[in-house]
PDB file of C-alpha atoms in Angstrom:
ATOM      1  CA  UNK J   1      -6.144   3.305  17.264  1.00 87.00           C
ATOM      2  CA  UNK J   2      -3.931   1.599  14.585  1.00 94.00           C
ATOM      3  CA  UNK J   3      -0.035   2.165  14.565  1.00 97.00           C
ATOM      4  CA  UNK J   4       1.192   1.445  10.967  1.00 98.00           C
ATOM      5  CA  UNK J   5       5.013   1.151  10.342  1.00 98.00           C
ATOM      6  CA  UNK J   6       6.463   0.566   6.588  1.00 98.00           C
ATOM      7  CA  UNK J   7       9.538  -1.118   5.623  1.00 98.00           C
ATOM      8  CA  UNK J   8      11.236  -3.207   3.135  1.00 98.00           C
ATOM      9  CA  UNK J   9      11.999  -0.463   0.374  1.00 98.00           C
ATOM     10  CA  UNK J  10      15.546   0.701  -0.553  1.00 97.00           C
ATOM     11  CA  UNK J  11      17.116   0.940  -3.912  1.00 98.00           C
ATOM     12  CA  UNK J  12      17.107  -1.211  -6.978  1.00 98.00           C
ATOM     13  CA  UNK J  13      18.104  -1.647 -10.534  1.00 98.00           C
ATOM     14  CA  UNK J  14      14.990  -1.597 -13.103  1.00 98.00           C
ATOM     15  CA  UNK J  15      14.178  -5.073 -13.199  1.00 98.00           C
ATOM     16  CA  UNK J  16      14.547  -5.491  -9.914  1.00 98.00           C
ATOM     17  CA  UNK J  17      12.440  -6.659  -7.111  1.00 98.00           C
ATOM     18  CA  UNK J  18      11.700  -5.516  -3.252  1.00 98.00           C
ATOM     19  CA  UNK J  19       8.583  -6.501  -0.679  1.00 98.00           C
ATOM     20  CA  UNK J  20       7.232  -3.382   1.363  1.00 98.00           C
ATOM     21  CA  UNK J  21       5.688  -4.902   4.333  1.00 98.00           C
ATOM     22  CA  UNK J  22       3.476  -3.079   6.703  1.00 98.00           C
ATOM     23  CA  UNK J  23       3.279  -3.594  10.357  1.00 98.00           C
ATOM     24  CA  UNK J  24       0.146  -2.922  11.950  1.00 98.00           C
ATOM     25  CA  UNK J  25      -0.546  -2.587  15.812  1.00 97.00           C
ATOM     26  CA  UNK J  26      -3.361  -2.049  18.026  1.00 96.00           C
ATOM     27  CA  UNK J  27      -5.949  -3.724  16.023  1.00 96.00           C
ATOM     28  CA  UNK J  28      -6.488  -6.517  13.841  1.00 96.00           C
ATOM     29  CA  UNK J  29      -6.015  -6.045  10.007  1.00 96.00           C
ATOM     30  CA  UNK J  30      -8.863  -7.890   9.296  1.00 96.00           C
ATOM     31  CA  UNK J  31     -10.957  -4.856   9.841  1.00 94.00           C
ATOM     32  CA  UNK J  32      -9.560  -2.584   7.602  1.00 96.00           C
ATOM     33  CA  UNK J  33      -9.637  -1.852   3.916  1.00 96.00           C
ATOM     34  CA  UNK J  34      -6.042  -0.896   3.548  1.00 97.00           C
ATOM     35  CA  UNK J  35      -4.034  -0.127   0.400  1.00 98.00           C
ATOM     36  CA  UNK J  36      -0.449   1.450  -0.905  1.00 98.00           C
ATOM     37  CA  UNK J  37      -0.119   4.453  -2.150  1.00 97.00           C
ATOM     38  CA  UNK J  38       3.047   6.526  -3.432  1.00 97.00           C
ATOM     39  CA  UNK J  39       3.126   9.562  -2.524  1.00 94.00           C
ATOM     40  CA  UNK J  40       6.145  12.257  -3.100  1.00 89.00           C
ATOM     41  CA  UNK J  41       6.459  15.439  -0.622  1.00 88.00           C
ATOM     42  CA  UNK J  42       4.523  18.091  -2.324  1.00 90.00           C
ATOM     43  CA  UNK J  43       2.745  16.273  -4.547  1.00 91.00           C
ATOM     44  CA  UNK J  44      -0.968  14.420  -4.799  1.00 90.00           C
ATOM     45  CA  UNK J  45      -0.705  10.862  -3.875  1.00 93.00           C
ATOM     46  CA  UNK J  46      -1.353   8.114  -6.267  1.00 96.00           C
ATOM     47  CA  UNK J  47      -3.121   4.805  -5.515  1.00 97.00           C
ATOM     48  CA  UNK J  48      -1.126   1.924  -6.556  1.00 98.00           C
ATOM     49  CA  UNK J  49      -3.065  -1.389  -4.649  1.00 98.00           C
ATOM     50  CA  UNK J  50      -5.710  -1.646  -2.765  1.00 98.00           C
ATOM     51  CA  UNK J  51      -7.425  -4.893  -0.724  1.00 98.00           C
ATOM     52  CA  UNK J  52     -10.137  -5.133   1.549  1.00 96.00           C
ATOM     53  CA  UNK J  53     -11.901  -6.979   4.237  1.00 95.00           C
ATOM     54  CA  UNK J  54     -13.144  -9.641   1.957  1.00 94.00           C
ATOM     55  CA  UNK J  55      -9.419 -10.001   0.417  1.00 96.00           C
ATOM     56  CA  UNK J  56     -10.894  -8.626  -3.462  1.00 97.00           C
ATOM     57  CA  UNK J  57      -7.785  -6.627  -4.430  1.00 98.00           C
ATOM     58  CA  UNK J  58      -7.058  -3.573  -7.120  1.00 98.00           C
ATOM     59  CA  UNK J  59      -4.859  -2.097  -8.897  1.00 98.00           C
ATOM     60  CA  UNK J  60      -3.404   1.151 -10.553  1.00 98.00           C
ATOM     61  CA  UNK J  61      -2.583   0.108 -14.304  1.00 97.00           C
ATOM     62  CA  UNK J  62       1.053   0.829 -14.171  1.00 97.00           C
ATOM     63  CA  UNK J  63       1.476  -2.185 -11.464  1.00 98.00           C
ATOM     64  CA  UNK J  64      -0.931  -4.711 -13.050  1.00 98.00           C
ATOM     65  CA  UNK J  65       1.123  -7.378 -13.893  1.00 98.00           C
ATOM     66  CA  UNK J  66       4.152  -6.760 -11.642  1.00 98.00           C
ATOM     67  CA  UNK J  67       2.799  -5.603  -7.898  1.00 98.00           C
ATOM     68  CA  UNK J  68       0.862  -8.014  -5.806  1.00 98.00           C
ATOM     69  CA  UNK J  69      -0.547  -6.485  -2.250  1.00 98.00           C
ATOM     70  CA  UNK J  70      -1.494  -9.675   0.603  1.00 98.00           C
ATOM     71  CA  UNK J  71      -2.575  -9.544   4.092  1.00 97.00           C
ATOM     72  CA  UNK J  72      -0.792 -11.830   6.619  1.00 97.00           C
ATOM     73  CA  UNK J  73      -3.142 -11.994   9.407  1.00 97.00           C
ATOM     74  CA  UNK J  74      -0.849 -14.336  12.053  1.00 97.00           C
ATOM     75  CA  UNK J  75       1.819 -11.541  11.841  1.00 98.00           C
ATOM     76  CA  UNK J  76      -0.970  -8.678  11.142  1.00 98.00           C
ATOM     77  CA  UNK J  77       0.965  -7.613   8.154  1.00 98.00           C
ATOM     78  CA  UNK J  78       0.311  -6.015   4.925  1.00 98.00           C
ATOM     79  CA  UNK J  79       2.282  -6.974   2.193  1.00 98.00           C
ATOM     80  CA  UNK J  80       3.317  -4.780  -1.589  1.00 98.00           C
ATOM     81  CA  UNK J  81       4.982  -7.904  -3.711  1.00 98.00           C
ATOM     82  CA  UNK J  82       6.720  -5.211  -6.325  1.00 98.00           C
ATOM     83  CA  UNK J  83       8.294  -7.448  -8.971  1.00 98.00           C
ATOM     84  CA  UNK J  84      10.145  -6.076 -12.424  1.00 98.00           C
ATOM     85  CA  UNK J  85      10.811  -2.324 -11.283  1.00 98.00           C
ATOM     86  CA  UNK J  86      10.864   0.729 -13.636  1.00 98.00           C
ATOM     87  CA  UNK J  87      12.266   3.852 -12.462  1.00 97.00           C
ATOM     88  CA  UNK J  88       8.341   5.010 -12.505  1.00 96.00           C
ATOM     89  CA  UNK J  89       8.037   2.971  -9.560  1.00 97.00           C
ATOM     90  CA  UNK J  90      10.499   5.319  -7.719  1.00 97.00           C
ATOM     91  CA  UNK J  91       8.953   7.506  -4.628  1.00 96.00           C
ATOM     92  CA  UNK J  92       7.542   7.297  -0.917  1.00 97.00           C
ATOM     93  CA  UNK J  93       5.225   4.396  -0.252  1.00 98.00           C
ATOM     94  CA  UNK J  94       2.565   4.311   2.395  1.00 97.00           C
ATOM     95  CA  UNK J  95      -0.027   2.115   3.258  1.00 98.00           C
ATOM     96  CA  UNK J  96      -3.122   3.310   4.711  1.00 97.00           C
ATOM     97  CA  UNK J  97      -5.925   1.271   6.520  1.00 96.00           C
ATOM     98  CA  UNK J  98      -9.716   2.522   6.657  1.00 95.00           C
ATOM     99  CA  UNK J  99     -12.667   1.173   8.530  1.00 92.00           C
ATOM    100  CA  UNK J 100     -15.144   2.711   6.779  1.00 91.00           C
ATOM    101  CA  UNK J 101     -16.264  -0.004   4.289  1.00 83.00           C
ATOM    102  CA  UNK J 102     -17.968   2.145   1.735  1.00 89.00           C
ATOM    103  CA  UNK J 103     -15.353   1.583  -0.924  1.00 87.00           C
ATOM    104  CA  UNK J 104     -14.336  -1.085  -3.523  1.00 93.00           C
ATOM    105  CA  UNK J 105     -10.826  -1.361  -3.640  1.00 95.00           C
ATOM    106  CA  UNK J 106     -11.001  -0.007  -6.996  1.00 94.00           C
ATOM    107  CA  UNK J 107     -12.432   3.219  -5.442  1.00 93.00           C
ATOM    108  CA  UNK J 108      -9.833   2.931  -2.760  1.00 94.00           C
ATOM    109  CA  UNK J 109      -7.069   3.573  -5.355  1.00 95.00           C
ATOM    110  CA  UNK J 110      -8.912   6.877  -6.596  1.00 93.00           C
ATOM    111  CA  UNK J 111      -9.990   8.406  -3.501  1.00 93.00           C
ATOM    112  CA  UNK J 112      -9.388  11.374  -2.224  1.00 92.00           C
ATOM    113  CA  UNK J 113     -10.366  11.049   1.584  1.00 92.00           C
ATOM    114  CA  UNK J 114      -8.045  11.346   4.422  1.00 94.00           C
ATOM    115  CA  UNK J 115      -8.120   7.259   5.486  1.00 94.00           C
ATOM    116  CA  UNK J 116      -7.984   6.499   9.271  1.00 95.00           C
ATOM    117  CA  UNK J 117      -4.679   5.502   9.106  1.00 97.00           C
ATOM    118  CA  UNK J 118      -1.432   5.904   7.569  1.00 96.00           C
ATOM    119  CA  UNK J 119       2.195   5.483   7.922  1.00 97.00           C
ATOM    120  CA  UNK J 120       4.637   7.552   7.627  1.00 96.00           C
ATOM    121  CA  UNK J 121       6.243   5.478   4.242  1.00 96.00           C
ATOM    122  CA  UNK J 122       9.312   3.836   2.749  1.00 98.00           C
ATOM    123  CA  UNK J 123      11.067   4.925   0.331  1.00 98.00           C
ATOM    124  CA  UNK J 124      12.379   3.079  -3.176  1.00 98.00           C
ATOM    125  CA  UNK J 125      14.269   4.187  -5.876  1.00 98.00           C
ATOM    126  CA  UNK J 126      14.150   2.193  -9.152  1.00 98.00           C
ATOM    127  CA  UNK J 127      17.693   3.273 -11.686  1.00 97.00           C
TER     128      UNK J 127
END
């Protein structure tokens, strides 16, 4: 079982930056394929980067450019590296972790399946 705990987001100007981070316990990240998505209560979530277990990364259009997602696996951390905000950035991050390895991390960002783990998000709000 993997505990995953956000943290890092807050609020910014637009043109601002922040780092999510991404603490994962009870098993290595190197297993996973694990991603960020936003996601706002009510609504569908929306893939915004994606990396997996050979470190090949994707992501959602909007972010190319200005988000950049790592692993750091001496403090078994994922990272989200969100640089030059919009207010479009604005809602409830989570990152998820899967150990199914069946996905690119380009299908990652589109899918639809309940991952194996989430956390329960962090939220940032671009003005």
């Amino acid at each position: 079982h993997v505990q995953l705990v956000e943290s890092g987001g807050g609020s910014v100007q637009a043109g601002g930056s922040l780092r999510l981070s991404c603490a994962a316990s009870g098993s290595s990240i190197r297993h996973y394929s694990m991603g960020w998505f936003r996601q706002d209560p009510g609504k569908s979530r929306e893939g915004v980067a994606a990396i997996d277990v050979g470190l090949s990364t994707a992501y959602a259009d909007s972010v190319k450019g200005r988000f950049t997602i790592s692993k750091d696996y001496s403090l078994n951390t994922l990272y989200l590296e969100m640089n030059n905000l919009k207010p479009e950035d604005s809602g409830i991050y989570h990152c998820a972790a899967d150990g199914r390895m069946d996905l690119s991390p380009v299908g990652w960002l589109s899918s639809r399946r309940t991952f194996d783990y989430r956390g329960q998000g962090t939220q940032v709000t671009v003005s």
